[in-house]
Amino acid sequence: MRYLTFALTKGRLAYQTLELLEKIGISCEEMKDKKTRKLIFVNEELKLRFFLAKGPDVPTYVEYGAADIGIVGKDTIMEENRNIYEVLDLGFGKCRMCVCGPESAREYLLHNQLIRVATKYPKIAKDYFYNKKNQTVELIKLNGSIELAPIVGLSEVIVDIVETGSTLRENGLGVLEEVCPLSARMVVNPVSMKMDNERITSLIRQMKAAL
Ligand code: PRP
C-alpha cells in the first residue's frame, strides 16, 4: 500500500485536525510536540504521512499531488483557486470574510465610489466588488494587521477575516458587509481521488461521522 500524504495548515487548524483524526483512530503523537523542528511525520502502521505548511501553500501541494489530502481554510481555497476537490466542511475554524471599516465609510459602499480596499485576499475582494457589487475599486495587497489600513488612511475599507470581532472593536472599526462564511475544509488531489478512491472516501465517511 502506498502512503497517503496529508498537508495540514500550521497552527490552530492543525491541532484541531489532529484531534479529529484521533477520534477516528488516526494518531500522530510526534506531531503534537510543539518544540519539534521536524517537518514530516509518518504513521507506519496506517501508511499515512503528515506535514505542516503555511495555509496558502496547502492547495499548491495538493494540486501538484505532493500531498493527496489537505486541510485548509475556505478563504485560502478561494484565494488560491487551485485545481483541487473540496470534499468536506470540517466545521471548525469558523469565521466570516467581511468588508470592514469605520462607520463613516459605509456611504462609500452604497454610492459605488472609487475607494481603496486593503486586503490579504485580493482575489476574493476583487470578485466581491467587481462581480457581486459592480463597484470599481482600487485593491491594495497587504500581508497582515490589515485593520491598520483604514486607521492610518491607506484605504477606506478592508476585506478581512472576522472571528470574534474584537480586533475590529478595539480599533474603532466594524463590519460593514459580509462577503461569505468561512471554515476549515478537506481538499483532495483529483488524481489521488481516482487512484485511491476507496481509501479516501472511507476516510471522508469516517471524518464526517466523527464531526
Ligand atoms: C486575523 C484577521 C483579523 C483577526 C480577526 O488576523 O486578519 O485581524 O484575525 O479575529 P477577531 O475577529 O477574533 O479579532 P491574524 O491574527 O491571523 O493575523 P494577521 O493580522 O497577521 O493577518
Coordinates of C-alpha atoms and ligand atoms in Angstrom, one line a residue:
M1 CA 0.0 0.0 0.0
R2 CA 1.3 3.5 -0.8
Y3 CA 1.5 6.3 1.7
L4 CA -1.4 8.8 1.7
T5 CA 0.1 12.2 2.4
F6 CA -1.7 15.0 4.4
A7 CA -0.8 18.7 4.2
L8 CA -2.1 20.4 7.3
T9 CA -2.3 24.2 7.8
K10 CA 0.3 25.2 10.5
G11 CA -1.2 26.4 13.8
R12 CA -4.6 26.1 15.3
L13 CA -6.2 24.3 12.3
A14 CA -3.5 21.6 12.5
Y15 CA -4.2 20.9 16.2
Q16 CA -8.0 20.7 15.6
T17 CA -7.4 18.4 12.6
L18 CA -5.2 16.1 14.8
E19 CA -8.0 16.0 17.4
L20 CA -10.5 15.0 14.7
L21 CA -8.1 12.3 13.3
E22 CA -7.6 10.9 16.8
K23 CA -11.4 10.4 17.1
I24 CA -11.2 8.0 14.1
G25 CA -8.2 6.2 15.4
I26 CA -5.5 8.0 13.4
S27 CA -2.8 9.3 15.7
C28 CA 0.4 11.1 15.1
E29 CA 2.0 11.7 18.6
E30 CA 5.2 13.2 17.3
M31 CA 3.4 16.0 15.5
K32 CA 1.8 17.4 18.7
D33 CA 5.3 18.2 20.1
K34 CA 5.3 22.0 19.8
K35 CA 9.2 22.1 20.1
T36 CA 10.0 19.8 17.3
R37 CA 11.7 21.1 14.1
K38 CA 10.8 18.0 12.2
L39 CA 8.8 18.7 9.0
I40 CA 7.2 15.4 8.2
F41 CA 5.6 12.7 10.4
V42 CA 4.8 9.2 9.5
N43 CA 2.2 6.7 10.8
E44 CA 3.8 3.5 9.6
E45 CA 1.0 1.3 10.7
L46 CA -1.7 3.1 8.7
K47 CA 0.7 4.1 5.9
L48 CA 0.0 7.8 6.4
R49 CA 2.3 10.8 6.2
F50 CA 1.6 14.3 7.6
F51 CA 3.4 17.6 7.1
L52 CA 2.7 21.2 8.1
A53 CA 2.7 24.1 5.7
K54 CA 1.6 27.7 5.5
G55 CA -2.1 28.0 4.6
P56 CA -1.6 29.4 1.1
D57 CA 0.8 26.6 0.2
V58 CA -1.6 23.8 1.2
P59 CA -3.7 24.0 -2.1
T60 CA -0.4 24.1 -4.1
Y61 CA 0.9 20.9 -2.5
V62 CA -2.4 19.2 -3.1
E63 CA -2.8 20.4 -6.8
Y64 CA 0.6 19.0 -7.7
G65 CA -0.1 15.8 -5.8
A66 CA 2.8 16.3 -3.4
A67 CA 0.0 15.8 -0.8
D68 CA -3.1 13.7 -1.5
I69 CA -5.2 15.5 1.1
G70 CA -5.1 19.0 2.5
I71 CA -6.8 20.7 5.4
V72 CA -7.1 24.4 4.8
G73 CA -9.4 27.4 5.3
K74 CA -12.1 28.2 2.8
D75 CA -10.6 31.7 2.5
T76 CA -7.3 30.2 1.2
I77 CA -9.1 27.8 -1.1
M78 CA -11.0 30.7 -2.7
E79 CA -7.9 33.0 -2.9
E80 CA -5.6 30.3 -4.4
N81 CA -8.1 29.0 -6.9
R82 CA -6.3 25.7 -7.5
N83 CA -7.4 22.6 -9.3
I84 CA -8.4 20.5 -6.3
Y85 CA -11.6 18.9 -5.0
E86 CA -13.2 20.4 -1.9
V87 CA -14.8 17.3 -0.2
L88 CA -15.7 18.1 3.3
D89 CA -16.6 21.1 5.6
L90 CA -14.9 20.3 8.9
G91 CA -17.0 22.9 10.8
F92 CA -14.1 24.3 12.9
G93 CA -12.2 27.4 12.2
K94 CA -15.5 29.2 11.7
C95 CA -15.3 32.9 10.8
R96 CA -16.5 35.3 8.2
M97 CA -14.9 37.2 5.3
C98 CA -16.1 40.8 5.7
V99 CA -15.8 44.3 4.3
C100 CA -14.8 46.3 7.4
G101 CA -14.0 49.9 8.2
P102 CA -15.2 52.9 10.2
E103 CA -18.9 53.6 10.3
S104 CA -18.2 56.7 8.2
A105 CA -17.1 54.5 5.2
R106 CA -20.5 52.9 4.9
E107 CA -21.7 55.5 2.5
Y108 CA -18.9 54.8 0.0
L109 CA -20.2 51.2 -0.3
L110 CA -23.7 52.5 -1.1
H111 CA -22.8 55.0 -3.7
N112 CA -20.4 52.9 -5.8
Q113 CA -17.5 55.2 -5.2
L114 CA -14.0 54.5 -6.3
I115 CA -12.5 53.6 -3.0
R116 CA -9.3 51.9 -1.9
V117 CA -9.6 48.4 -0.4
A118 CA -6.7 46.9 1.6
T119 CA -6.6 43.1 2.0
K120 CA -4.6 40.0 2.3
Y121 CA -7.2 38.5 -0.2
P122 CA -7.1 40.5 -3.4
K123 CA -8.8 37.8 -5.5
I124 CA -11.7 37.4 -3.1
A125 CA -12.0 41.2 -2.7
K126 CA -11.9 41.8 -6.5
D127 CA -14.5 39.1 -7.1
Y128 CA -16.8 40.6 -4.5
F129 CA -16.6 44.2 -5.6
Y130 CA -16.4 43.7 -9.4
N131 CA -18.7 40.7 -9.9
K132 CA -21.1 40.9 -7.0
K133 CA -21.4 44.6 -6.4
N134 CA -20.4 46.0 -9.7
Q135 CA -18.2 48.5 -8.0
T136 CA -14.8 49.5 -9.3
V137 CA -12.2 49.8 -6.5
E138 CA -8.5 50.1 -6.1
L139 CA -7.1 47.0 -4.4
I140 CA -4.1 47.2 -2.1
K141 CA -2.5 43.9 -1.1
L142 CA -1.2 43.7 2.5
N143 CA 0.2 40.8 4.4
G144 CA -1.1 41.2 7.9
S145 CA -2.6 43.6 10.5
I146 CA -5.0 44.7 7.8
E147 CA -7.0 46.7 10.3
L148 CA -4.3 49.3 10.3
A149 CA -5.0 50.4 6.8
P150 CA -8.2 52.5 7.4
I151 CA -6.8 53.8 10.7
V152 CA -3.8 55.4 9.1
G153 CA -5.5 56.4 5.8
L154 CA -4.1 53.8 3.4
S155 CA -7.6 52.7 2.4
E156 CA -11.2 53.5 3.1
V157 CA -12.2 49.9 3.9
I158 CA -10.6 46.4 4.2
V159 CA -11.7 42.9 3.3
D160 CA -10.6 40.6 6.1
I161 CA -11.4 37.7 8.3
V162 CA -13.6 38.4 11.3
E163 CA -13.8 35.8 14.0
T164 CA -14.7 37.3 17.4
G165 CA -14.8 40.8 16.1
S166 CA -12.5 42.0 18.9
T167 CA -9.7 43.3 16.7
L168 CA -12.2 45.5 14.9
R169 CA -13.8 46.7 18.1
E170 CA -10.5 47.5 19.8
N171 CA -9.6 49.7 16.8
G172 CA -12.8 51.6 16.3
L173 CA -13.9 49.6 13.2
G174 CA -16.8 47.4 12.4
V175 CA -18.3 45.0 9.9
L176 CA -19.9 46.9 7.0
E177 CA -20.8 44.0 4.7
E178 CA -20.4 40.2 4.9
V179 CA -18.7 38.6 1.9
C180 CA -19.1 34.9 2.9
P181 CA -18.9 32.5 5.8
L182 CA -15.6 30.5 6.3
S183 CA -14.4 27.3 7.9
A184 CA -11.8 24.6 7.6
R185 CA -12.2 22.3 4.6
M186 CA -10.7 19.0 3.5
V187 CA -9.4 19.1 -0.1
V188 CA -8.2 16.3 -2.3
N189 CA -5.9 15.9 -5.3
P190 CA -8.1 14.9 -8.3
V191 CA -5.8 12.1 -9.4
S192 CA -5.5 10.7 -5.9
M193 CA -9.3 10.8 -5.6
K194 CA -9.4 8.4 -8.6
M195 CA -6.4 6.2 -7.7
D196 CA -7.2 5.8 -4.0
N197 CA -10.9 6.3 -4.2
E198 CA -11.9 3.6 -1.7
R199 CA -9.4 4.7 0.9
I200 CA -10.1 8.4 0.6
T201 CA -13.9 8.1 0.5
S202 CA -13.8 5.8 3.6
L203 CA -11.7 8.4 5.3
I204 CA -14.2 11.2 4.4
R205 CA -17.0 9.0 5.6
Q206 CA -15.3 8.4 9.0
M207 CA -14.4 12.0 9.5
K208 CA -18.0 13.1 8.6
A209 CA -19.3 10.7 11.3
A210 CA -16.9 12.0 13.9
L211 CA -17.8 15.7 13.4
Ligands
PRP1 C1 -6.9 37.6 11.7 C2 -7.7 38.6 10.9 C3 -8.1 39.6 11.9 C4 -8.3 38.8 13.2 C5 -9.7 38.6 13.4 O1 -5.6 38.1 11.8 O2 -6.9 39.1 9.8 O3 -7.1 40.6 12.1 O4 -7.6 37.6 13.0 O5 -10.0 37.9 14.6 P1 -11.0 38.5 15.6 O6 -12.3 38.9 14.9 O7 -11.2 37.4 16.6 O8 -10.4 39.7 16.3 P2 -4.4 37.2 12.4 O9 -4.4 37.1 13.8 O10 -4.5 35.8 11.7 O11 -3.1 37.9 11.9 P3 -2.8 39.0 10.7 O12 -3.3 40.3 11.2 O13 -1.3 39.0 10.7 O14 -3.4 38.5 9.5

